[in-house]
JSON list of C-alpha atoms in Angstrom, two decimals:
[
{"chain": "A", "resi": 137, "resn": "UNK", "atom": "CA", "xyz": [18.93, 52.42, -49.65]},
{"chain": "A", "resi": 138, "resn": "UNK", "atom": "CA", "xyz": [20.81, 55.04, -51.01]},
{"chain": "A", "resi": 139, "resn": "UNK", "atom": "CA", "xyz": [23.42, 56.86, -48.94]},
{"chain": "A", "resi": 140, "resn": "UNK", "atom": "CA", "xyz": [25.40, 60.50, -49.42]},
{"chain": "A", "resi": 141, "resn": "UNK", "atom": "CA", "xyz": [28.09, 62.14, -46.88]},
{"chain": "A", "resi": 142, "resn": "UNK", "atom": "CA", "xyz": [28.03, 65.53, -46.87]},
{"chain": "A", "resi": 143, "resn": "UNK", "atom": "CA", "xyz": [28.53, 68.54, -44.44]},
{"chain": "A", "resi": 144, "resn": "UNK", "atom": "CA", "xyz": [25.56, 69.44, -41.82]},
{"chain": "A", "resi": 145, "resn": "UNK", "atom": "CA", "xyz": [24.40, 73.25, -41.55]},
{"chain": "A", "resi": 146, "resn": "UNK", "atom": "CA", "xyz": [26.91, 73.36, -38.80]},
{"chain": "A", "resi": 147, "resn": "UNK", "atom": "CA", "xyz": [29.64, 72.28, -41.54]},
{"chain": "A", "resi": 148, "resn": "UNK", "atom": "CA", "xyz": [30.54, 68.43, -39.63]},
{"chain": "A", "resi": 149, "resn": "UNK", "atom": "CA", "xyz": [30.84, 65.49, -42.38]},
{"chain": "A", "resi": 150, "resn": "UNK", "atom": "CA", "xyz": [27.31, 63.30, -41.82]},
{"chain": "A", "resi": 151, "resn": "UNK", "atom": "CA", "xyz": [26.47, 60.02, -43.18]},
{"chain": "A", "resi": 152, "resn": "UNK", "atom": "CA", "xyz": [22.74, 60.60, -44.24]},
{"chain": "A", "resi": 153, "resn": "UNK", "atom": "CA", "xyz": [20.23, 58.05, -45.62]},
{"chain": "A", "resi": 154, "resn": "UNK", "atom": "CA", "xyz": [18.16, 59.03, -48.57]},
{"chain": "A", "resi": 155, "resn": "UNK", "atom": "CA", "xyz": [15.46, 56.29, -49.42]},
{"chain": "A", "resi": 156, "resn": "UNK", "atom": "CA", "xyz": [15.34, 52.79, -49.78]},
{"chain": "A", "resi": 157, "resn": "UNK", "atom": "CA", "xyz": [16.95, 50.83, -52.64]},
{"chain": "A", "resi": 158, "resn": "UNK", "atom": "CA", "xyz": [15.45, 47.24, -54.53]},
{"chain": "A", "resi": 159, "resn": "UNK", "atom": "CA", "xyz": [15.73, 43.72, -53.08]},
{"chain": "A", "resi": 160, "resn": "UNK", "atom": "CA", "xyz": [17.65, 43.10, -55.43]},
{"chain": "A", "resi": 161, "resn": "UNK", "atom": "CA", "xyz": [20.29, 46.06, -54.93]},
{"chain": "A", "resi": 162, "resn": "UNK", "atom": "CA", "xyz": [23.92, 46.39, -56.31]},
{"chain": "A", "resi": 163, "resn": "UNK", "atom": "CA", "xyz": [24.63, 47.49, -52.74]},
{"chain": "A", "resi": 164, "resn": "UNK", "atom": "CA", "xyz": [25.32, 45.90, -49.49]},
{"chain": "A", "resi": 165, "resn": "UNK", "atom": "CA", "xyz": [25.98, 46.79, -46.06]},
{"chain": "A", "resi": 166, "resn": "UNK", "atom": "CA", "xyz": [29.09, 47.55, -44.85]},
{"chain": "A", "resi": 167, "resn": "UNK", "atom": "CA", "xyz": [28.29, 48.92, -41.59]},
{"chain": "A", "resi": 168, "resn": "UNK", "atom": "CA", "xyz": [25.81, 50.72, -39.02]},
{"chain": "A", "resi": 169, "resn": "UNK", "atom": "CA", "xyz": [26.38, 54.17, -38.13]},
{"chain": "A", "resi": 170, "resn": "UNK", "atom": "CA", "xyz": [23.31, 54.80, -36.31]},
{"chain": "A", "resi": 171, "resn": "UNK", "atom": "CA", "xyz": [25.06, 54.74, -33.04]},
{"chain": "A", "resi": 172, "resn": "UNK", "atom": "CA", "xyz": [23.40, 51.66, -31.92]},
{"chain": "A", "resi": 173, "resn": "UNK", "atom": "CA", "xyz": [19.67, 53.10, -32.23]},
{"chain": "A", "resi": 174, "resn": "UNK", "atom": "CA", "xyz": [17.76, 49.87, -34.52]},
{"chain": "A", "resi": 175, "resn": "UNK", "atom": "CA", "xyz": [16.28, 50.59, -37.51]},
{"chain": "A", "resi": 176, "resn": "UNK", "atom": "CA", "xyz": [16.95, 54.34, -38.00]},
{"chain": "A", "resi": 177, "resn": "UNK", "atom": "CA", "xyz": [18.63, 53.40, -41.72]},
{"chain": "A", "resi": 178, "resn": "UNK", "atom": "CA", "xyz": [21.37, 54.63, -41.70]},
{"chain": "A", "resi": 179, "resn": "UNK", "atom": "CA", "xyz": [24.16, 52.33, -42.87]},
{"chain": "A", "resi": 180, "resn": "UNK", "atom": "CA", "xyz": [27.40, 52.60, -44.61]},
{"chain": "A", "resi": 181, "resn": "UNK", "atom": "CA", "xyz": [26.80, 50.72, -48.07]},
{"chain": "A", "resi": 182, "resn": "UNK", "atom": "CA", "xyz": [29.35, 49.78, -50.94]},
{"chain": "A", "resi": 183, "resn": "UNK", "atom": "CA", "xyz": [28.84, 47.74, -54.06]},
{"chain": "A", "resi": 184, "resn": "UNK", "atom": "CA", "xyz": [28.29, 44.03, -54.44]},
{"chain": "A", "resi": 185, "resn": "UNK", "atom": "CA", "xyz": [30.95, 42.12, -55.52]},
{"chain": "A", "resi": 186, "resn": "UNK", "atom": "CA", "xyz": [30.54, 39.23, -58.72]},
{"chain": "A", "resi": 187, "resn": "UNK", "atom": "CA", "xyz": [27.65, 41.39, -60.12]},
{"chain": "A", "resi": 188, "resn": "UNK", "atom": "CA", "xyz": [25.94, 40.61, -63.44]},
{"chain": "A", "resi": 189, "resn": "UNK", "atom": "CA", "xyz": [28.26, 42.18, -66.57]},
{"chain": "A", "resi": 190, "resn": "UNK", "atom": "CA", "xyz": [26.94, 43.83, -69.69]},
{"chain": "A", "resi": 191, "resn": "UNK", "atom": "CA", "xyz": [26.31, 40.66, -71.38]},
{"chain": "A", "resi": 192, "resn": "UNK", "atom": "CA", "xyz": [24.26, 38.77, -68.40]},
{"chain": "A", "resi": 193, "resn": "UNK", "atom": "CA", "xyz": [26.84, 36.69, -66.75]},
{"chain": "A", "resi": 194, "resn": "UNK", "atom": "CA", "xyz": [28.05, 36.92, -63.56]},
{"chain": "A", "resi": 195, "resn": "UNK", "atom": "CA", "xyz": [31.61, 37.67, -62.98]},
{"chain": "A", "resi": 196, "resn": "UNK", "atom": "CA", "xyz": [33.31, 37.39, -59.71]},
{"chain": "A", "resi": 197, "resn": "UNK", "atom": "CA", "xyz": [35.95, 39.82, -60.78]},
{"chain": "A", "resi": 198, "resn": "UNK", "atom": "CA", "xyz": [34.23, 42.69, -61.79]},
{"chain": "A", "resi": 199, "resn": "UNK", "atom": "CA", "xyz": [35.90, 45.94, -62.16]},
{"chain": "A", "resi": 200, "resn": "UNK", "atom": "CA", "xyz": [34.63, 48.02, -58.89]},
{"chain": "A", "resi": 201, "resn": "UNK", "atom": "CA", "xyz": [34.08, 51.60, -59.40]},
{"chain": "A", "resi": 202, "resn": "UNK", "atom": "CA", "xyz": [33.07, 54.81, -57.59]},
{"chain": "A", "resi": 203, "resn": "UNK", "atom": "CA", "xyz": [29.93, 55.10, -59.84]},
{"chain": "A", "resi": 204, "resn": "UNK", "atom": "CA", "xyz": [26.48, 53.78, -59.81]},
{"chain": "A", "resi": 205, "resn": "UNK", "atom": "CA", "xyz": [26.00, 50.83, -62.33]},
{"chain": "A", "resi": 206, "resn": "UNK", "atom": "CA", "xyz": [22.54, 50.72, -62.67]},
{"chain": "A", "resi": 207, "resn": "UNK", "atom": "CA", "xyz": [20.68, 51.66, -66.37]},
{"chain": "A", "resi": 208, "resn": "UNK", "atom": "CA", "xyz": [17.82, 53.27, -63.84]},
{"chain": "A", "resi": 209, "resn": "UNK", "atom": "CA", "xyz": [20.39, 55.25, -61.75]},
{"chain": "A", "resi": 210, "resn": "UNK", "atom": "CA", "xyz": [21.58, 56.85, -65.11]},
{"chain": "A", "resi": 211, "resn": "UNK", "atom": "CA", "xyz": [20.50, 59.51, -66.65]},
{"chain": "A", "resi": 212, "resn": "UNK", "atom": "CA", "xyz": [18.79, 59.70, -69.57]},
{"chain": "A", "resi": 213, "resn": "UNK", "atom": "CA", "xyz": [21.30, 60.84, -72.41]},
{"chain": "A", "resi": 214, "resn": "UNK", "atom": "CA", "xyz": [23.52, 62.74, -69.25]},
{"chain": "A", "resi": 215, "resn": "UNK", "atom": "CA", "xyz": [20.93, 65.04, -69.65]},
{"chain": "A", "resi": 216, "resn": "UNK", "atom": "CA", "xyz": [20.36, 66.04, -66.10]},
{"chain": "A", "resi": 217, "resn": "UNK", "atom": "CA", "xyz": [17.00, 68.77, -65.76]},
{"chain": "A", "resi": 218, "resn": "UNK", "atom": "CA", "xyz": [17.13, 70.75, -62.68]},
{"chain": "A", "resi": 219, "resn": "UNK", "atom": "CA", "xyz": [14.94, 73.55, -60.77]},
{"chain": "A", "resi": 220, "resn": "UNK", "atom": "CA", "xyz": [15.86, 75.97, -58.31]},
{"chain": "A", "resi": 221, "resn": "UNK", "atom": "CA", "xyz": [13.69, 76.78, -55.52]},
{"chain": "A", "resi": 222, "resn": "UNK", "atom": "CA", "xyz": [12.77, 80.13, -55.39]},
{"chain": "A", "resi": 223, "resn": "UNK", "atom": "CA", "xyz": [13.74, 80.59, -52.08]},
{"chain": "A", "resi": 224, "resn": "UNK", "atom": "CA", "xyz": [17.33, 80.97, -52.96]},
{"chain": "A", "resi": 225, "resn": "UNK", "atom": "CA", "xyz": [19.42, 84.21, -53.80]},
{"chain": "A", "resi": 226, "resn": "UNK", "atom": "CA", "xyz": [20.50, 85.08, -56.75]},
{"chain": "A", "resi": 227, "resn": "UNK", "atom": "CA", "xyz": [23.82, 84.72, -55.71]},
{"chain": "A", "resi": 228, "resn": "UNK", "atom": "CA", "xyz": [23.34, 81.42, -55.07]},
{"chain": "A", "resi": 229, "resn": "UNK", "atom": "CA", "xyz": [21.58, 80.56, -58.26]},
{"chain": "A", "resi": 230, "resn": "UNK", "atom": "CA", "xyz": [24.84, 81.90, -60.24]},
{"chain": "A", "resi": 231, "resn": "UNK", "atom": "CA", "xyz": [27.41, 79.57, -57.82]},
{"chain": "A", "resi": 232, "resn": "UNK", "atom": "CA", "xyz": [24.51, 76.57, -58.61]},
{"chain": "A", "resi": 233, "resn": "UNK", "atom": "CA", "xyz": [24.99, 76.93, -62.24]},
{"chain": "A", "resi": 234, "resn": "UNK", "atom": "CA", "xyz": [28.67, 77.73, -62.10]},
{"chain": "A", "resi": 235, "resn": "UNK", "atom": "CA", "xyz": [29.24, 74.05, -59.98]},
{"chain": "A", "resi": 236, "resn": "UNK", "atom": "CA", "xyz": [26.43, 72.50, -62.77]},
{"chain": "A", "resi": 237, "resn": "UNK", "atom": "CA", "xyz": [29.35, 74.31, -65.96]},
{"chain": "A", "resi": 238, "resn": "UNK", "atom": "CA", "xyz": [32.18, 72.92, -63.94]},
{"chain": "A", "resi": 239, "resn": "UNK", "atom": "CA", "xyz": [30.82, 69.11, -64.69]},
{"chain": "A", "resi": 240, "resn": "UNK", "atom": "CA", "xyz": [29.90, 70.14, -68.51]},
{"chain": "A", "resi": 241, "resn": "UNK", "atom": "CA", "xyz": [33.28, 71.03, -69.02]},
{"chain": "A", "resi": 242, "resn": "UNK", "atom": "CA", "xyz": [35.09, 67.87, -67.58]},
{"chain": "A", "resi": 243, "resn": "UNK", "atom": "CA", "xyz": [32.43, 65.29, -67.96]},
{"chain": "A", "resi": 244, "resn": "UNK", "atom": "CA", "xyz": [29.96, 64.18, -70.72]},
{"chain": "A", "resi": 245, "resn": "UNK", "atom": "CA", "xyz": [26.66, 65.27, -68.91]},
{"chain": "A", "resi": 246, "resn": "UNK", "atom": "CA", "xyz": [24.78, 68.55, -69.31]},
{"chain": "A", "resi": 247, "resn": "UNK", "atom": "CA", "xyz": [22.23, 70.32, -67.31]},
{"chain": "A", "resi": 248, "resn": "UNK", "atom": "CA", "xyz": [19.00, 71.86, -68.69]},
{"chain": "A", "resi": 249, "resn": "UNK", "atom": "CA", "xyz": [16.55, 74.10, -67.21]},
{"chain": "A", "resi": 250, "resn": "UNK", "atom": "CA", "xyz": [13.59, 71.64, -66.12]},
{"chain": "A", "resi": 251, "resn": "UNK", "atom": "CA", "xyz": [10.89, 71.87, -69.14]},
{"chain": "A", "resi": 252, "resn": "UNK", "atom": "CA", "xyz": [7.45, 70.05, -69.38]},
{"chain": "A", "resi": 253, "resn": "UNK", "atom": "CA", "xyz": [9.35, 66.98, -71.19]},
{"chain": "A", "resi": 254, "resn": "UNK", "atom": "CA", "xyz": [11.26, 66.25, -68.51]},
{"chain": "A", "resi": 255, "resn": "UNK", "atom": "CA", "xyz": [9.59, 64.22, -65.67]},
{"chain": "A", "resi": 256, "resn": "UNK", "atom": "CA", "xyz": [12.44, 63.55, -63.54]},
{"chain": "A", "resi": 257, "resn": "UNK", "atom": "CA", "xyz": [15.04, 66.32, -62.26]},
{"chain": "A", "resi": 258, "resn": "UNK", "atom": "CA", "xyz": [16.70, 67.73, -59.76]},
{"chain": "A", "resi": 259, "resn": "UNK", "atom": "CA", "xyz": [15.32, 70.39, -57.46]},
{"chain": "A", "resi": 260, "resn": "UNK", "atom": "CA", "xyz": [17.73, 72.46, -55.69]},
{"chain": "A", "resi": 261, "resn": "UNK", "atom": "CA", "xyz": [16.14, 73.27, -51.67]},
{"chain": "A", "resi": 262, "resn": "UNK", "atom": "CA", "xyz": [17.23, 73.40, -48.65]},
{"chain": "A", "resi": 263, "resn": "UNK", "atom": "CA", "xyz": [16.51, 70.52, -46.25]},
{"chain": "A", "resi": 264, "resn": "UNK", "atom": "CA", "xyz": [17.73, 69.59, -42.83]},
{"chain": "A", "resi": 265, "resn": "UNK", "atom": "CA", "xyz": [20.21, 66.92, -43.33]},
{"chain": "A", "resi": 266, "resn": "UNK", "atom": "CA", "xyz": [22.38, 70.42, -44.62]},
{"chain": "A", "resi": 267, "resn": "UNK", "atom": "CA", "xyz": [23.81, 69.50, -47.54]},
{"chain": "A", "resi": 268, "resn": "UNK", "atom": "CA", "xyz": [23.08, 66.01, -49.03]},
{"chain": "A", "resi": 269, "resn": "UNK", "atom": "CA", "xyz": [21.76, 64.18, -52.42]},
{"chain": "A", "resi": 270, "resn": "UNK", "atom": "CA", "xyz": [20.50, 61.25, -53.73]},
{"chain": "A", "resi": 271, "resn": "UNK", "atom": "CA", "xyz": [23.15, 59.51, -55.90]},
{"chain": "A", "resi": 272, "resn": "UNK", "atom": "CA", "xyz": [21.84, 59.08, -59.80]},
{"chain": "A", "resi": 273, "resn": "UNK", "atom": "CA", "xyz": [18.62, 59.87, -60.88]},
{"chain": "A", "resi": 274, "resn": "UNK", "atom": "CA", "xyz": [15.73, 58.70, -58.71]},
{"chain": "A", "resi": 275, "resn": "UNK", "atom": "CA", "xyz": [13.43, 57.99, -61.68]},
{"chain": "A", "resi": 276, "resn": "UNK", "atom": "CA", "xyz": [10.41, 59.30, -59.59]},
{"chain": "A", "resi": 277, "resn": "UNK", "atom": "CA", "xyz": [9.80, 63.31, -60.29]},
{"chain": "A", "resi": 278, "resn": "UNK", "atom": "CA", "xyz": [11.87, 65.74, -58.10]},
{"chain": "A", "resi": 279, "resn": "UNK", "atom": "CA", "xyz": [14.59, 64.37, -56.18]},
{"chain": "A", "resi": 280, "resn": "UNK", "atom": "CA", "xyz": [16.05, 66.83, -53.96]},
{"chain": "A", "resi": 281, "resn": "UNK", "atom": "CA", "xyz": [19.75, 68.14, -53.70]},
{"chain": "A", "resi": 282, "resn": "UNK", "atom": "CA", "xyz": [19.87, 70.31, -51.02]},
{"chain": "A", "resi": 283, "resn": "UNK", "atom": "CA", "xyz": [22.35, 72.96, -49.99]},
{"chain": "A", "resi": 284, "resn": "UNK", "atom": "CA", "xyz": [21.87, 73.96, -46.85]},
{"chain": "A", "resi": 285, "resn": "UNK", "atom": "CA", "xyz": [23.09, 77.08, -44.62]},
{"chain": "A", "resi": 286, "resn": "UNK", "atom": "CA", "xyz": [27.24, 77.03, -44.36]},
{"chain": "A", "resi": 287, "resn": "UNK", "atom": "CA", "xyz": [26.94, 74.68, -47.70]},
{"chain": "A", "resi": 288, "resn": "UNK", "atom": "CA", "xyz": [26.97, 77.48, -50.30]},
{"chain": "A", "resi": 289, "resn": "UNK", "atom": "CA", "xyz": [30.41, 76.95, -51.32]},
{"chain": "A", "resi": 290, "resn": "UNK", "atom": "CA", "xyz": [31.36, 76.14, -55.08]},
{"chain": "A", "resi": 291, "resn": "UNK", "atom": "CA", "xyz": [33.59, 72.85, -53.47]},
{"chain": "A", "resi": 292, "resn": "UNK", "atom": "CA", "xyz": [30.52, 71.82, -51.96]},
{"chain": "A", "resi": 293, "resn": "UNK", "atom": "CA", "xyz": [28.23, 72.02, -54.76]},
{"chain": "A", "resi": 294, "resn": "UNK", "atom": "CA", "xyz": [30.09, 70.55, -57.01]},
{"chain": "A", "resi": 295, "resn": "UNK", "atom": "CA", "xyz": [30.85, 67.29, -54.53]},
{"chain": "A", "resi": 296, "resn": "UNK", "atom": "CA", "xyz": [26.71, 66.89, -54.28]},
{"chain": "A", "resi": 297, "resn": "UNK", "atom": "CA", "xyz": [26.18, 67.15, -58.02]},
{"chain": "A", "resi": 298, "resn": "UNK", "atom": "CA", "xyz": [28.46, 64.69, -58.16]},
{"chain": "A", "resi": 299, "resn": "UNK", "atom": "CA", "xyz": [26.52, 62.45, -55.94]},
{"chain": "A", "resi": 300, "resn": "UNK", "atom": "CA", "xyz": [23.47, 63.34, -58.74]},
{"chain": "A", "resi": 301, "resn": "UNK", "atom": "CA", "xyz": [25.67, 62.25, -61.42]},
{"chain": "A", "resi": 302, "resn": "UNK", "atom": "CA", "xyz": [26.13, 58.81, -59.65]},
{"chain": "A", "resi": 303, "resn": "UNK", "atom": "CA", "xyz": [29.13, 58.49, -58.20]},
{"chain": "A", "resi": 304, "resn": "UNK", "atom": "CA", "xyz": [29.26, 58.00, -54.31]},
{"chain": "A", "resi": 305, "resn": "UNK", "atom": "CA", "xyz": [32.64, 58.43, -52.11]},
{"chain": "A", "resi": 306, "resn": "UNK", "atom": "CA", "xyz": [35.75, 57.24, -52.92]},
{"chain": "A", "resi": 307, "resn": "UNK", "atom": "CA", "xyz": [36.79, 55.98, -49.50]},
{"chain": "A", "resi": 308, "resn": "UNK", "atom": "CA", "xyz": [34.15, 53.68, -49.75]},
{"chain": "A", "resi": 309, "resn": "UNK", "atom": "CA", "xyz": [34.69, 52.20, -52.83]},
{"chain": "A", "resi": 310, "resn": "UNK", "atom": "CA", "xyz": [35.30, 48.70, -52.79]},
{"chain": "A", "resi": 311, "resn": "UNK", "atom": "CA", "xyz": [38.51, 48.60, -53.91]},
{"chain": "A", "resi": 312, "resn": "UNK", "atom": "CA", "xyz": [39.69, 51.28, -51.53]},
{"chain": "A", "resi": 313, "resn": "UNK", "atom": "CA", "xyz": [42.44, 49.25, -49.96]},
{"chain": "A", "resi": 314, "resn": "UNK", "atom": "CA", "xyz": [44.04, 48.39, -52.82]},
{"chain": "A", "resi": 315, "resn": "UNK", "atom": "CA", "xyz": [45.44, 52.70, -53.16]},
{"chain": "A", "resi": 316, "resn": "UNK", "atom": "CA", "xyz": [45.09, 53.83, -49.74]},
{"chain": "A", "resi": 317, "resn": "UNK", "atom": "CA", "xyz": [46.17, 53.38, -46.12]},
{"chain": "A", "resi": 318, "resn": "UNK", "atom": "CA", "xyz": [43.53, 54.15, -43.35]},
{"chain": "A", "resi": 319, "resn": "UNK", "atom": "CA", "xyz": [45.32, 54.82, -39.63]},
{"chain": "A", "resi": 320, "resn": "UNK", "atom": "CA", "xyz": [42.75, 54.87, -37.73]},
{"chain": "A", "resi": 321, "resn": "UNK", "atom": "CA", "xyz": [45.02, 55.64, -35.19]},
{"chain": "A", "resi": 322, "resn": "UNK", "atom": "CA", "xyz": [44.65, 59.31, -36.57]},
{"chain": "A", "resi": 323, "resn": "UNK", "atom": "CA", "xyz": [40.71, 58.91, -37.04]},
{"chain": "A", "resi": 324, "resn": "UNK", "atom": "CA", "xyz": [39.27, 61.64, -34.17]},
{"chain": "A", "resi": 325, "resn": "UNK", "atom": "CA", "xyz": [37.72, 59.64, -31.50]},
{"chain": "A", "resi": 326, "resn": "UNK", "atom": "CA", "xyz": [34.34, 58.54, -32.46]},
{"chain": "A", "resi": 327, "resn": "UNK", "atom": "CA", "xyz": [34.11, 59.34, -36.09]},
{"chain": "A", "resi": 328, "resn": "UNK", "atom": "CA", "xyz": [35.50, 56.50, -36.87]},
{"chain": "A", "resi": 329, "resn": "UNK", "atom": "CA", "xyz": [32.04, 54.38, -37.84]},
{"chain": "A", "resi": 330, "resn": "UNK", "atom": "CA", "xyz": [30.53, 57.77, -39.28]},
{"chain": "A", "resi": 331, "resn": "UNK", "atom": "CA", "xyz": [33.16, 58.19, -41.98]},
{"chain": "A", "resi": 332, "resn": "UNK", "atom": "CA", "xyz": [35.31, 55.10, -42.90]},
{"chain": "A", "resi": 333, "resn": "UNK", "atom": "CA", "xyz": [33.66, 51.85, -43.14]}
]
C-alpha cells in the first residue's frame, strides 16, 4: 500500500491511502488510522528494517531513509513526464511548473511535458482526498497528483511532488527517534494516530 499525508480541501493534515503495494513490500505497518472501521486501508506504514542491499545480502543495519528504495518506484533517468488537466487555470499551471523548477534546481530530476514515448507520468487533477500523491512512479500509465481546492499553494505543491519523487514524511521515517522528540502531550486531542505513528 502506498500512503501520502497531505492537506484536505478544507486545509486539515489527512493520512490517505493510495493503492496497494507487493507481498513482498519494503513497507510495514506501523499503525491503523482508520478510527477503528476494519479494512478501510488506511494505515500508517514505514520501511522494513534488515532489507536486501545493493549487492543481494541482507543487512540488519541498513541505512533508513526518507526515500523509496525500490528500482520500480524510481524513475526512469529522474525523468519525471507530467500532464495537466485541462480543467485547471492558467494560473495554476504557471505555480505547477514553478513547484516542478524548484526540484530541477535542487535535485537531479527533471520534468518533461508528457510525449508519446513516455508511458508512465504524472497527471495533475483534482480528486477528493484534496491534495495527495502516490509516492514514486507507479509504473502503470497516469498516476494522479492531485491539488485540490485550498491546495494551490507553491509550499504545497512542492511537498506532493516530492511524494512523486519518492520520498514520504520525515516523521515517519524509521529512524525518527534518533533526531527528534515527540510530546505527545502537545499532540491536539485525537490527532494523535492520524499524524505520528
Amino acid at each position: 500500500m502506498h500512503l501520502a499525508g497531505g492537506y484536505s480541501s478544507e486545509g486539515m493534515n489527512t493520512a490517505v491511502s493510495l493503492g496497494d503495494e507487493d507481498e513482498d513490500d519494503e513497507w510495514e505497518d506501523v499503525e491503523d488510522v482508520s478510527g477503528g472501521e476494519e479494512g478501510n486501508g488506511v494505515r500508517w506504514v514505514r520501511p522494513k528494517r534488515g532489507r536486501r542491499s545493493v549487492s543481494g545480502r541482507r543487512e540488519g543495519r541498513r541505512v533508513a531513509r526518507a526515500a523509496t528504495a525500490r528500482k520500480e518506484r524510481v524513475w526512469d533517468f529522474g525523468v519525471i513526464p507530467y500532464e495537466i488537466d485541462a480543467n485547471f487555470s492558467g494560473a495554476h499551471k504557471a505555480l505547477f511548473k514553478q513547484a516542478m523548477r524548484h526540484w530541477e534546481n535542487h535535485t537531479c530530476v527533471k520534468f518533461v511535458e508528457r510525449g508519446v514515448d513516455h508511458p508512465n507520468y504524472i497527471l495533475f487533477t483534482e480528486r477528493p482526498c484534496g491534495c495527495c500523491s502516490f509516492v514514486g512512479k507507479r509504473g502503470n500509465g497516469a498516476q494522479a497528483i492531485s491539488i485540490g481546492k485550498n491546495c494551490d499553494k507553491f509550499g504545497i505543491v512542492v511537498h506532493e511532488l516530492g511524494h512523486v519523487v519518492g520520498f514520504w514524511h520525515e516523521h515517519t521515517r524509521p529512524d525518527r527517534d534518533n533526531h527528534v522528540q515527540i510530546v505527545r502531550e502537545n499532540i491536539m486531542a485525537g490527532e494523535s494516530s492520524r499524524t505520528i505513528p
